Structures are given as C-alpha cells and as structure tokens.
PDB file of C-alpha atoms in Angstrom:
ATOM      1  CA  LYS A  18      11.031 235.814  94.975  1.00 70.00           C
ATOM      2  CA  ALA A  19      12.637 232.525  95.777  1.00 82.00           C
ATOM      3  CA  GLY A  20      11.448 229.595  93.622  1.00 94.00           C
ATOM      4  CA  VAL A  21       9.906 226.284  94.640  1.00 97.00           C
ATOM      5  CA  THR A  22      12.366 224.342  96.811  1.00 97.00           C
ATOM      6  CA  GLN A  23      12.399 220.630  97.296  1.00 98.00           C
ATOM      7  CA  THR A  24      14.281 218.474  99.814  1.00 97.00           C
ATOM      8  CA  PRO A  25      16.113 216.224  99.681  1.00 97.00           C
ATOM      9  CA  ARG A  26      17.459 216.492  96.129  1.00 97.00           C
ATOM     10  CA  TYR A  27      18.568 212.883  95.975  1.00 97.00           C
ATOM     11  CA  LEU A  28      17.511 209.851  97.962  1.00 96.00           C
ATOM     12  CA  ILE A  29      18.436 206.210  97.856  1.00 97.00           C
ATOM     13  CA  LYS A  30      16.227 203.674  99.594  1.00 97.00           C
ATOM     14  CA  THR A  31      15.592 199.927  99.548  1.00 97.00           C
ATOM     15  CA  ARG A  32      12.438 198.069  98.721  1.00 97.00           C
ATOM     16  CA  GLY A  33       9.911 197.935 101.469  1.00 97.00           C
ATOM     17  CA  GLN A  34      11.060 201.157 103.184  1.00 98.00           C
ATOM     18  CA  GLN A  35       9.056 204.398 103.207  1.00 98.00           C
ATOM     19  CA  VAL A  36      10.131 207.909 102.201  1.00 98.00           C
ATOM     20  CA  THR A  37       9.016 211.442 102.816  1.00 98.00           C
ATOM     21  CA  LEU A  38       9.672 214.225 100.407  1.00 98.00           C
ATOM     22  CA  SER A  39       9.227 217.921 101.151  1.00 98.00           C
ATOM     23  CA  CYS A  40       8.161 220.914  98.988  1.00 98.00           C
ATOM     24  CA  SER A  41       8.127 224.625  99.875  1.00 98.00           C
ATOM     25  CA  PRO A  42       6.141 226.605  97.313  1.00 97.00           C
ATOM     26  CA  ILE A  43       6.804 230.114  96.076  1.00 96.00           C
ATOM     27  CA  SER A  44       5.857 232.637  98.714  1.00 94.00           C
ATOM     28  CA  GLY A  45       2.172 233.470  98.440  1.00 93.00           C
ATOM     29  CA  HIS A  46       1.291 230.310  96.437  1.00 94.00           C
ATOM     30  CA  ARG A  47      -1.298 228.164  98.141  1.00 93.00           C
ATOM     31  CA  SER A  48      -1.616 225.441  95.581  1.00 93.00           C
ATOM     32  CA  VAL A  49       0.964 222.634  95.475  1.00 96.00           C
ATOM     33  CA  SER A  50       0.882 219.733  92.968  1.00 95.00           C
ATOM     34  CA  TRP A  51       3.060 216.667  92.938  1.00 97.00           C
ATOM     35  CA  TYR A  52       4.187 214.689  89.859  1.00 96.00           C
ATOM     36  CA  GLN A  53       6.243 211.588  89.162  1.00 97.00           C
ATOM     37  CA  GLN A  54       8.467 211.586  86.153  1.00 95.00           C
ATOM     38  CA  THR A  55      10.001 208.398  84.644  1.00 93.00           C
ATOM     39  CA  PRO A  56      11.477 207.816  81.181  1.00 88.00           C
ATOM     40  CA  GLY A  57       8.766 205.329  80.315  1.00 83.00           C
ATOM     41  CA  GLN A  58       5.641 207.103  81.653  1.00 85.00           C
ATOM     42  CA  GLY A  59       6.612 210.749  81.406  1.00 88.00           C
ATOM     43  CA  LEU A  60       5.164 213.289  83.858  1.00 92.00           C
ATOM     44  CA  GLN A  61       2.221 211.822  85.809  1.00 93.00           C
ATOM     45  CA  PHE A  62       0.088 213.801  88.133  1.00 92.00           C
ATOM     46  CA  LEU A  63      -0.092 212.489  91.699  1.00 95.00           C
ATOM     47  CA  PHE A  64      -2.136 214.991  93.689  1.00 93.00           C
ATOM     48  CA  GLU A  65      -2.823 218.668  94.319  1.00 93.00           C
ATOM     49  CA  TYR A  66      -3.302 220.451  97.598  1.00 95.00           C
ATOM     50  CA  PHE A  67      -4.847 223.806  98.355  1.00 93.00           C
ATOM     51  CA  SER A  68      -5.244 225.304 101.816  1.00 92.00           C
ATOM     52  CA  GLU A  69      -4.375 222.003 103.513  1.00 94.00           C
ATOM     53  CA  THR A  70      -7.052 220.113 101.455  1.00 95.00           C
ATOM     54  CA  GLN A  71      -6.458 217.545  98.714  1.00 94.00           C
ATOM     55  CA  ARG A  72      -8.300 218.979  95.780  1.00 90.00           C
ATOM     56  CA  ASN A  73      -7.381 216.551  93.056  1.00 88.00           C
ATOM     57  CA  LYS A  74      -5.815 213.074  92.879  1.00 91.00           C
ATOM     58  CA  GLY A  75      -4.189 211.204  90.140  1.00 90.00           C
ATOM     59  CA  ASN A  76      -4.345 207.404  89.443  1.00 90.00           C
ATOM     60  CA  PHE A  77      -1.754 206.195  91.860  1.00 95.00           C
ATOM     61  CA  PRO A  78      -2.059 203.521  94.579  1.00 96.00           C
ATOM     62  CA  GLY A  79      -2.721 204.419  98.195  1.00 96.00           C
ATOM     63  CA  ARG A  80       0.965 203.880  99.038  1.00 97.00           C
ATOM     64  CA  PHE A  81       1.329 207.444  97.776  1.00 98.00           C
ATOM     65  CA  SER A  82       0.017 210.053 100.118  1.00 97.00           C
ATOM     66  CA  GLY A  83       0.498 213.686 100.851  1.00 97.00           C
ATOM     67  CA  ARG A  84      -0.453 216.604 103.093  1.00 97.00           C
ATOM     68  CA  GLN A  85      -0.158 220.334 103.184  1.00 97.00           C
ATOM     69  CA  PHE A  86       0.582 222.435 106.256  1.00 97.00           C
ATOM     70  CA  SER A  87      -0.857 225.839 107.131  1.00 95.00           C
ATOM     71  CA  ASN A  88       2.213 227.597 105.702  1.00 94.00           C
ATOM     72  CA  SER A  89       1.528 225.920 102.424  1.00 95.00           C
ATOM     73  CA  ARG A  90       4.457 223.628 102.649  1.00 97.00           C
ATOM     74  CA  SER A  91       3.691 220.099 101.427  1.00 98.00           C
ATOM     75  CA  GLU A  92       5.060 216.678 101.944  1.00 98.00           C
ATOM     76  CA  MET A  93       4.489 213.483 100.089  1.00 98.00           C
ATOM     77  CA  ASN A  94       5.008 210.026 101.503  1.00 98.00           C
ATOM     78  CA  VAL A  95       5.523 206.740  99.709  1.00 98.00           C
ATOM     79  CA  SER A  96       5.261 203.607 101.808  1.00 96.00           C
ATOM     80  CA  THR A  97       6.383 200.131 101.065  1.00 97.00           C
ATOM     81  CA  LEU A  98       8.698 201.240  98.240  1.00 97.00           C
ATOM     82  CA  GLU A  99       8.875 199.220  95.050  1.00 97.00           C
ATOM     83  CA  LEU A 100      11.653 199.256  92.394  1.00 97.00           C
ATOM     84  CA  GLY A 101       9.180 200.928  90.017  1.00 95.00           C
ATOM     85  CA  ASP A 102       8.940 203.895  92.366  1.00 97.00           C
ATOM     86  CA  SER A 103      12.410 205.029  91.251  1.00 97.00           C
ATOM     87  CA  ALA A 104      11.716 208.372  89.594  1.00 97.00           C
ATOM     88  CA  LEU A 105      12.126 212.138  89.699  1.00 97.00           C
ATOM     89  CA  TYR A 106       9.399 213.556  91.959  1.00 98.00           C
ATOM     90  CA  LEU A 107       8.507 217.125  91.023  1.00 97.00           C
ATOM     91  CA  CYS A 108       6.539 219.621  93.044  1.00 97.00           C
ATOM     92  CA  ALA A 109       4.898 222.654  91.490  1.00 96.00           C
ATOM     93  CA  SER A 110       3.123 225.675  92.980  1.00 95.00           C
ATOM     94  CA  SER A 111       0.476 227.962  91.589  1.00 92.00           C
ATOM     95  CA  PRO A 112      -0.717 231.375  92.602  1.00 89.00           C
ATOM     96  CA  GLU A 113      -4.356 231.651  93.710  1.00 84.00           C
ATOM     97  CA  GLY A 114      -6.712 232.034  90.897  1.00 81.00           C
ATOM     98  CA  ALA A 115      -4.223 230.906  88.284  1.00 82.00           C
ATOM     99  CA  ASP A 116      -3.375 227.473  86.921  1.00 81.00           C
ATOM    100  CA  THR A 117       0.142 228.244  85.737  1.00 88.00           C
ATOM    101  CA  GLN A 118       2.475 225.902  87.601  1.00 91.00           C
ATOM    102  CA  TYR A 119       6.092 226.579  88.576  1.00 94.00           C
ATOM    103  CA  PHE A 120       8.299 223.565  89.217  1.00 96.00           C
ATOM    104  CA  GLY A 121      10.853 222.897  91.870  1.00 97.00           C
ATOM    105  CA  PRO A 122      14.149 221.192  91.082  1.00 97.00           C
ATOM    106  CA  GLY A 123      12.817 217.736  91.986  1.00 97.00           C
ATOM    107  CA  THR A 124      13.836 214.886  94.210  1.00 97.00           C
ATOM    108  CA  ARG A 125      15.596 212.035  92.500  1.00 97.00           C
ATOM    109  CA  LEU A 126      14.518 208.771  94.372  1.00 97.00           C
ATOM    110  CA  THR A 127      16.292 205.589  93.631  1.00 97.00           C
ATOM    111  CA  VAL A 128      14.907 202.354  95.128  1.00 97.00           C
ATOM    112  CA  LEU A 129      17.334 199.466  95.293  1.00 96.00           C
TER     113      LEU A 129
ATOM    114  CA  GLN B  15      -5.847 207.263  73.271  1.00 63.00           C
ATOM    115  CA  LYS B  16      -3.541 209.334  75.401  1.00 70.00           C
ATOM    116  CA  GLU B  17      -4.939 212.430  76.842  1.00 89.00           C
ATOM    117  CA  VAL B  18      -2.074 214.584  75.517  1.00 93.00           C
ATOM    118  CA  GLU B  19      -0.117 213.379  72.474  1.00 94.00           C
ATOM    119  CA  GLN B  20       3.144 214.679  71.188  1.00 93.00           C
ATOM    120  CA  ASN B  21       5.588 213.486  68.579  1.00 84.00           C
ATOM    121  CA  SER B  22       8.488 212.119  70.709  1.00 78.00           C
ATOM    122  CA  GLY B  23      10.979 213.100  68.009  1.00 80.00           C
ATOM    123  CA  PRO B  24      13.872 213.581  68.017  1.00 91.00           C
ATOM    124  CA  LEU B  25      13.300 216.742  65.911  1.00 95.00           C
ATOM    125  CA  SER B  26      16.514 218.181  64.534  1.00 96.00           C
ATOM    126  CA  VAL B  27      16.738 221.546  62.971  1.00 96.00           C
ATOM    127  CA  PRO B  28      19.686 223.722  61.842  1.00 97.00           C
ATOM    128  CA  GLU B  29      20.589 226.866  63.808  1.00 97.00           C
ATOM    129  CA  GLY B  30      18.503 229.808  62.635  1.00 97.00           C
ATOM    130  CA  ALA B  31      15.649 227.619  61.339  1.00 97.00           C
ATOM    131  CA  ILE B  32      12.091 227.476  62.619  1.00 97.00           C
ATOM    132  CA  ALA B  33      11.282 224.575  64.911  1.00 97.00           C
ATOM    133  CA  SER B  34       7.691 223.440  64.970  1.00 96.00           C
ATOM    134  CA  LEU B  35       6.379 221.345  67.839  1.00 97.00           C
ATOM    135  CA  ASN B  36       2.848 219.874  67.856  1.00 96.00           C
ATOM    136  CA  CYS B  37       0.395 218.589  70.412  1.00 96.00           C
ATOM    137  CA  THR B  38      -3.104 217.159  70.381  1.00 96.00           C
ATOM    138  CA  TYR B  39      -5.378 216.606  73.332  1.00 95.00           C
ATOM    139  CA  SER B  40      -8.418 214.522  73.895  1.00 92.00           C
ATOM    140  CA  ASP B  41     -10.514 216.494  76.540  1.00 89.00           C
ATOM    141  CA  ARG B  42     -12.587 218.976  74.475  1.00 89.00           C
ATOM    142  CA  GLY B  43     -13.456 220.923  77.617  1.00 87.00           C
ATOM    143  CA  SER B  44      -9.863 221.847  78.284  1.00 90.00           C
ATOM    144  CA  GLN B  45      -9.345 225.559  78.676  1.00 89.00           C
ATOM    145  CA  SER B  46      -5.712 226.044  79.599  1.00 92.00           C
ATOM    146  CA  PHE B  47      -2.678 225.020  77.626  1.00 95.00           C
ATOM    147  CA  PHE B  48       1.023 225.335  78.386  1.00 96.00           C
ATOM    148  CA  TRP B  49       4.451 224.731  76.828  1.00 97.00           C
ATOM    149  CA  TYR B  50       7.334 223.755  79.165  1.00 97.00           C
ATOM    150  CA  ARG B  51      10.966 223.322  78.330  1.00 97.00           C
ATOM    151  CA  GLN B  52      13.053 220.764  80.179  1.00 96.00           C
ATOM    152  CA  TYR B  53      16.733 220.467  79.898  1.00 96.00           C
ATOM    153  CA  SER B  54      18.325 217.110  80.601  1.00 92.00           C
ATOM    154  CA  GLY B  55      18.513 216.497  84.383  1.00 89.00           C
ATOM    155  CA  LYS B  56      16.523 219.679  85.113  1.00 93.00           C
ATOM    156  CA  SER B  57      12.863 220.337  86.049  1.00 94.00           C
ATOM    157  CA  PRO B  58      10.348 221.813  83.489  1.00 96.00           C
ATOM    158  CA  GLU B  59      10.473 225.523  82.945  1.00 95.00           C
ATOM    159  CA  LEU B  60       7.301 227.408  81.750  1.00 94.00           C
ATOM    160  CA  ILE B  61       7.716 228.976  78.287  1.00 95.00           C
ATOM    161  CA  MET B  62       4.236 229.909  77.292  1.00 94.00           C
ATOM    162  CA  SER B  63       0.615 229.734  78.296  1.00 94.00           C
ATOM    163  CA  ILE B  64      -2.289 230.184  75.929  1.00 95.00           C
ATOM    164  CA  TYR B  65      -6.093 230.214  76.590  1.00 93.00           C
ATOM    165  CA  SER B  66      -7.717 231.488  73.521  1.00 93.00           C
ATOM    166  CA  ASN B  67      -7.815 230.300  69.874  1.00 95.00           C
ATOM    167  CA  GLY B  68      -5.208 231.938  67.720  1.00 95.00           C
ATOM    168  CA  ASP B  69      -1.576 232.888  68.107  1.00 96.00           C
ATOM    169  CA  LYS B  70       0.349 234.237  71.057  1.00 96.00           C
ATOM    170  CA  GLU B  71       3.782 235.530  70.624  1.00 96.00           C
ATOM    171  CA  ASP B  72       6.601 236.032  73.181  1.00 95.00           C
ATOM    172  CA  GLY B  73       9.983 236.822  71.759  1.00 96.00           C
ATOM    173  CA  ARG B  74      11.084 234.051  69.478  1.00 97.00           C
ATOM    174  CA  PHE B  75       8.262 231.803  70.646  1.00 97.00           C
ATOM    175  CA  THR B  76       4.716 231.548  69.255  1.00 97.00           C
ATOM    176  CA  ALA B  77       2.045 229.279  70.673  1.00 97.00           C
ATOM    177  CA  GLN B  78      -0.976 228.450  68.473  1.00 97.00           C
ATOM    178  CA  LEU B  79      -4.266 227.031  69.726  1.00 97.00           C
ATOM    179  CA  ASN B  80      -7.100 225.588  67.718  1.00 96.00           C
ATOM    180  CA  LYS B  81      -9.711 224.248  70.127  1.00 94.00           C
ATOM    181  CA  ALA B  82     -11.980 222.923  67.343  1.00 94.00           C
ATOM    182  CA  SER B  83      -9.113 220.652  66.098  1.00 95.00           C
ATOM    183  CA  GLN B  84      -7.853 220.022  69.782  1.00 95.00           C
ATOM    184  CA  TYR B  85      -4.469 221.105  68.657  1.00 95.00           C
ATOM    185  CA  VAL B  86      -1.721 223.230  70.160  1.00 97.00           C
ATOM    186  CA  SER B  87       1.579 224.064  68.626  1.00 97.00           C
ATOM    187  CA  LEU B  88       4.807 225.935  69.515  1.00 97.00           C
ATOM    188  CA  LEU B  89       7.007 227.630  66.942  1.00 97.00           C
ATOM    189  CA  ILE B  90      10.536 228.650  67.798  1.00 97.00           C
ATOM    190  CA  ARG B  91      11.972 231.145  65.333  1.00 98.00           C
ATOM    191  CA  ASP B  92      15.716 231.604  64.843  1.00 97.00           C
ATOM    192  CA  SER B  93      16.425 228.379  66.728  1.00 97.00           C
ATOM    193  CA  GLN B  94      19.672 228.406  68.786  1.00 97.00           C
ATOM    194  CA  PRO B  95      21.694 225.438  70.114  1.00 96.00           C
ATOM    195  CA  SER B  96      20.610 226.559  73.628  1.00 96.00           C
ATOM    196  CA  ASP B  97      17.017 225.689  72.595  1.00 97.00           C
ATOM    197  CA  SER B  98      17.997 222.023  72.396  1.00 97.00           C
ATOM    198  CA  ALA B  99      15.781 220.450  75.087  1.00 97.00           C
ATOM    199  CA  THR B 100      12.670 218.397  75.583  1.00 96.00           C
ATOM    200  CA  TYR B 101       9.484 220.385  75.107  1.00 97.00           C
ATOM    201  CA  LEU B 102       6.347 219.325  77.059  1.00 96.00           C
ATOM    202  CA  CYS B 103       2.869 220.158  76.225  1.00 96.00           C
ATOM    203  CA  ALA B 104       0.456 220.418  79.145  1.00 95.00           C
ATOM    204  CA  VAL B 105      -3.307 220.718  79.189  1.00 94.00           C
ATOM    205  CA  ASN B 106      -5.390 221.543  82.190  1.00 89.00           C
ATOM    206  CA  PRO B 107      -8.842 219.870  81.808  1.00 79.00           C
ATOM    207  CA  ASN B 108      -9.812 220.760  85.332  1.00 69.00           C
ATOM    208  CA  ASN B 109      -8.427 223.144  87.875  1.00 62.00           C
ATOM    209  CA  ASN B 110      -4.796 222.249  88.455  1.00 61.00           C
ATOM    210  CA  ASP B 111      -5.227 218.659  87.266  1.00 76.00           C
ATOM    211  CA  MET B 112      -2.568 219.116  84.642  1.00 86.00           C
ATOM    212  CA  ARG B 113      -1.971 216.476  81.992  1.00 90.00           C
ATOM    213  CA  PHE B 114       1.361 216.336  80.218  1.00 92.00           C
ATOM    214  CA  GLY B 115       2.456 214.907  76.930  1.00 94.00           C
ATOM    215  CA  ALA B 116       5.439 212.694  76.776  1.00 92.00           C
ATOM    216  CA  GLY B 117       7.556 215.449  75.281  1.00 94.00           C
ATOM    217  CA  THR B 118       9.397 216.197  72.011  1.00 95.00           C
ATOM    218  CA  ARG B 119      13.136 216.243  72.040  1.00 95.00           C
ATOM    219  CA  LEU B 120      14.527 219.027  69.988  1.00 96.00           C
ATOM    220  CA  THR B 121      18.069 219.326  68.788  1.00 96.00           C
ATOM    221  CA  VAL B 122      19.352 222.492  67.178  1.00 97.00           C
ATOM    222  CA  LYS B 123      22.537 221.826  65.252  1.00 96.00           C
ATOM    223  CA  PRO B 124      25.102 224.631  64.942  1.00 93.00           C
TER     224      PRO B 124
END
C-alpha cells in the first residue's frame, strides 16, 4: 500500500498570506489528523477528521482550519500567516477502529 | 505540568549497549501508548504500540507500560548507530487526540 502523501513538500509564503496544504491518507484509512511541529513546541495536535467531520480539535486559533472530502483526502488552511506559523506540518492517517497513526512526509512551511 | 514528559537528552550510548528511554504522562485515563522514531528532517515512524501493563517485545525493542505509575519506557537492545534519532512518546487520552512528548535525542556511538 502506498503511504500517506502530502503536497506540497515545501512552501514559502509571506506574512498575511494564506496557505492550503493537502494530505492523502493510506488507502482505506478514514481518519486524518494534522500536527504542527516546531523546535520549540514539538509536535502539537491541530485537528482530526473522520468521514468528513471534525472529530477533535487542538488548541490553535481559528486561523487554522481544515476539511475532509468524501475520498478521505484532507486539506488544512492557514489564513493571515504569521512568522510563528513557520513549521513542519504533518498529516497522519489511521485505520478505522484503531488509533495507530501513520505519518506522511510533511510540508515544510516558511513564513517570511 | 506537561501532558507527556520525556527527558530531552541527548542520550549517548556506545554501540551494542542498551538504550533506555522514559516517558511519563498526566492523564490517568489514557489507554494507548506509542513510541515513534524520527530521523532528522524526516517524519515520525511508528516503532511500537502498547496497551496493557507489562512488557511488549519486538525484535531489539521492548516497550514497558506501568499505568499505576503513569510511566512508559522503551528499551533498545544491541544499539546500532542507525538507531541514532529522536524518539517520541505518544499517548492517546481520547480517540485519536494524540499527545506527544518533546522527544529524546539518542546518539549511538560506534
């Protein structure tokens, strides 16, 4: 089976812009979770989607949003980018009925 | 108090030695526990999952769980230079609401 894929792998934006990141889960996985990883804060949970519904949400401002499509692919959007949003954004998928998460390669976002 | 705490290291062990990585968590109701390995510049890779008190072995890796002490550990036997990475402890207090520790950086010296 192909693993979790994320696009794009690298992104450079300027403050105030918005960005959309994409994640395709492992085939058959319906749960998709998003994380932000920074050297200072480590891995922080953003949100989790299952069957097109947000099931859990972490402690991030409303500028961070996401959605999931009927084919389980997910997107996350960050509006009004700030310098502090520079991070590695990771997506992980889980099979139904299990909480083991498998990570994609991540999208490295740099905000200038 | 952080939800998941790990010693950030770095932890340095000689090749062939046993590396011991520790993790404590705050949510007593947590039921699922995971160890991930993350090489520099890469994404986390699942090594072990453990759900019951006691030991779980997989090759050179052994995960240990003590729910009464809210403690999880990972032992790596016969450590190899290729084991040099950051090891992340993850705890699931609620369905797929995973909490990660800051990670312990392990260096295995030849």
